[in-house]
Amino acid sequence: MTWENAEETAKPVLKCPLCGSTEFDRQQGRMDSRWGITSHKLVLQICRRCGLVLQFSAGRGIWDFD
């Protein structure tokens, strides 16, 4: 899955669980496993009001074999 496809599938209206805002900034991220062998791509939605970061999976990275 590409970043663009993942971002397009993340279109539902989000509501911040802390402050109730529906305005978010979108960024791309990556999370590595404990030993750095596996990697997961993330779509990050950052609340503009309180800064809470919501993480959504965008698929596996190239080094994730399982």
mmCIF file of C-alpha atoms in Angstrom:
data_model
loop_
_atom_site.group_PDB
_atom_site.id
_atom_site.type_symbol
_atom_site.label_atom_id
_atom_site.label_comp_id
_atom_site.label_asym_id
_atom_site.label_seq_id
_atom_site.Cartn_x
_atom_site.Cartn_y
_atom_site.Cartn_z
ATOM 1 C CA MET A 1 0.000 0.000 0.000
ATOM 2 C CA THR A 2 1.370 3.421 -0.910
ATOM 3 C CA TRP A 3 1.266 6.505 1.306
ATOM 4 C CA GLU A 4 -1.231 8.128 -1.021
ATOM 5 C CA ASN A 5 -3.604 5.143 -0.943
ATOM 6 C CA ALA A 6 -3.411 4.956 2.832
ATOM 7 C CA GLU A 7 -4.152 8.658 3.192
ATOM 8 C CA GLU A 8 -7.149 8.421 0.867
ATOM 9 C CA THR A 9 -8.607 5.527 2.861
ATOM 10 C CA ALA A 10 -8.259 7.604 6.048
ATOM 11 C CA LYS A 11 -11.045 10.018 4.980
ATOM 12 C CA PRO A 12 -13.762 9.433 7.638
ATOM 13 C CA VAL A 13 -14.556 12.466 9.787
ATOM 14 C CA LEU A 14 -12.386 12.222 12.873
ATOM 15 C CA LYS A 15 -13.237 13.675 16.249
ATOM 16 C CA CYS A 16 -10.528 14.179 18.837
ATOM 17 C CA PRO A 17 -11.276 12.015 21.893
ATOM 18 C CA LEU A 18 -9.746 14.648 24.211
ATOM 19 C CA CYS A 19 -11.097 18.010 23.049
ATOM 20 C CA GLY A 20 -13.774 17.108 20.469
ATOM 21 C CA SER A 21 -12.164 19.050 17.603
ATOM 22 C CA THR A 22 -12.580 17.797 14.030
ATOM 23 C CA GLU A 23 -9.596 19.719 12.590
ATOM 24 C CA PHE A 24 -6.432 17.681 12.073
ATOM 25 C CA ASP A 25 -3.104 18.001 10.295
ATOM 26 C CA ARG A 26 -1.936 14.874 8.444
ATOM 27 C CA GLN A 27 1.641 13.614 8.406
ATOM 28 C CA GLN A 28 3.413 10.408 7.466
ATOM 29 C CA GLY A 29 5.427 8.400 9.935
ATOM 30 C CA ARG A 30 7.196 5.123 10.494
ATOM 31 C CA MET A 31 7.437 2.941 13.579
ATOM 32 C CA ASP A 32 10.225 0.411 13.965
ATOM 33 C CA SER A 33 10.080 -2.727 16.067
ATOM 34 C CA ARG A 34 12.108 -3.165 19.212
ATOM 35 C CA TRP A 35 15.130 -4.495 17.330
ATOM 36 C CA GLY A 36 14.603 -2.427 14.184
ATOM 37 C CA ILE A 37 13.992 -5.438 11.958
ATOM 38 C CA THR A 38 10.372 -4.710 11.097
ATOM 39 C CA SER A 39 8.898 -1.375 10.148
ATOM 40 C CA HIS A 40 5.321 -0.138 9.897
ATOM 41 C CA LYS A 41 4.200 2.884 7.886
ATOM 42 C CA LEU A 42 1.769 5.193 9.679
ATOM 43 C CA VAL A 43 -0.600 8.011 8.835
ATOM 44 C CA LEU A 44 -0.555 10.483 11.720
ATOM 45 C CA GLN A 45 -3.548 12.729 12.374
ATOM 46 C CA ILE A 46 -2.569 15.572 14.724
ATOM 47 C CA CYS A 47 -5.329 17.550 16.430
ATOM 48 C CA ARG A 48 -4.942 21.269 15.708
ATOM 49 C CA ARG A 49 -6.515 22.264 19.022
ATOM 50 C CA CYS A 50 -4.805 20.038 21.618
ATOM 51 C CA GLY A 51 -2.002 18.292 19.680
ATOM 52 C CA LEU A 52 -3.121 14.720 20.330
ATOM 53 C CA VAL A 53 -1.590 12.354 17.748
ATOM 54 C CA LEU A 54 -3.817 9.596 16.350
ATOM 55 C CA GLN A 55 -1.929 6.818 14.556
ATOM 56 C CA PHE A 56 -3.344 4.749 11.689
ATOM 57 C CA SER A 57 -1.596 1.893 9.917
ATOM 58 C CA ALA A 58 -0.552 2.466 6.305
ATOM 59 C CA GLY A 59 0.834 -1.039 5.817
ATOM 60 C CA ARG A 60 4.125 -2.762 6.349
ATOM 61 C CA GLY A 61 7.545 -1.530 5.393
ATOM 62 C CA ILE A 62 9.930 -3.311 3.057
ATOM 63 C CA TRP A 63 11.738 -5.179 5.853
ATOM 64 C CA ASP A 64 8.628 -6.749 7.418
ATOM 65 C CA PHE A 65 8.757 -10.404 6.345
ATOM 66 C CA ASP A 66 6.169 -12.019 8.640
#
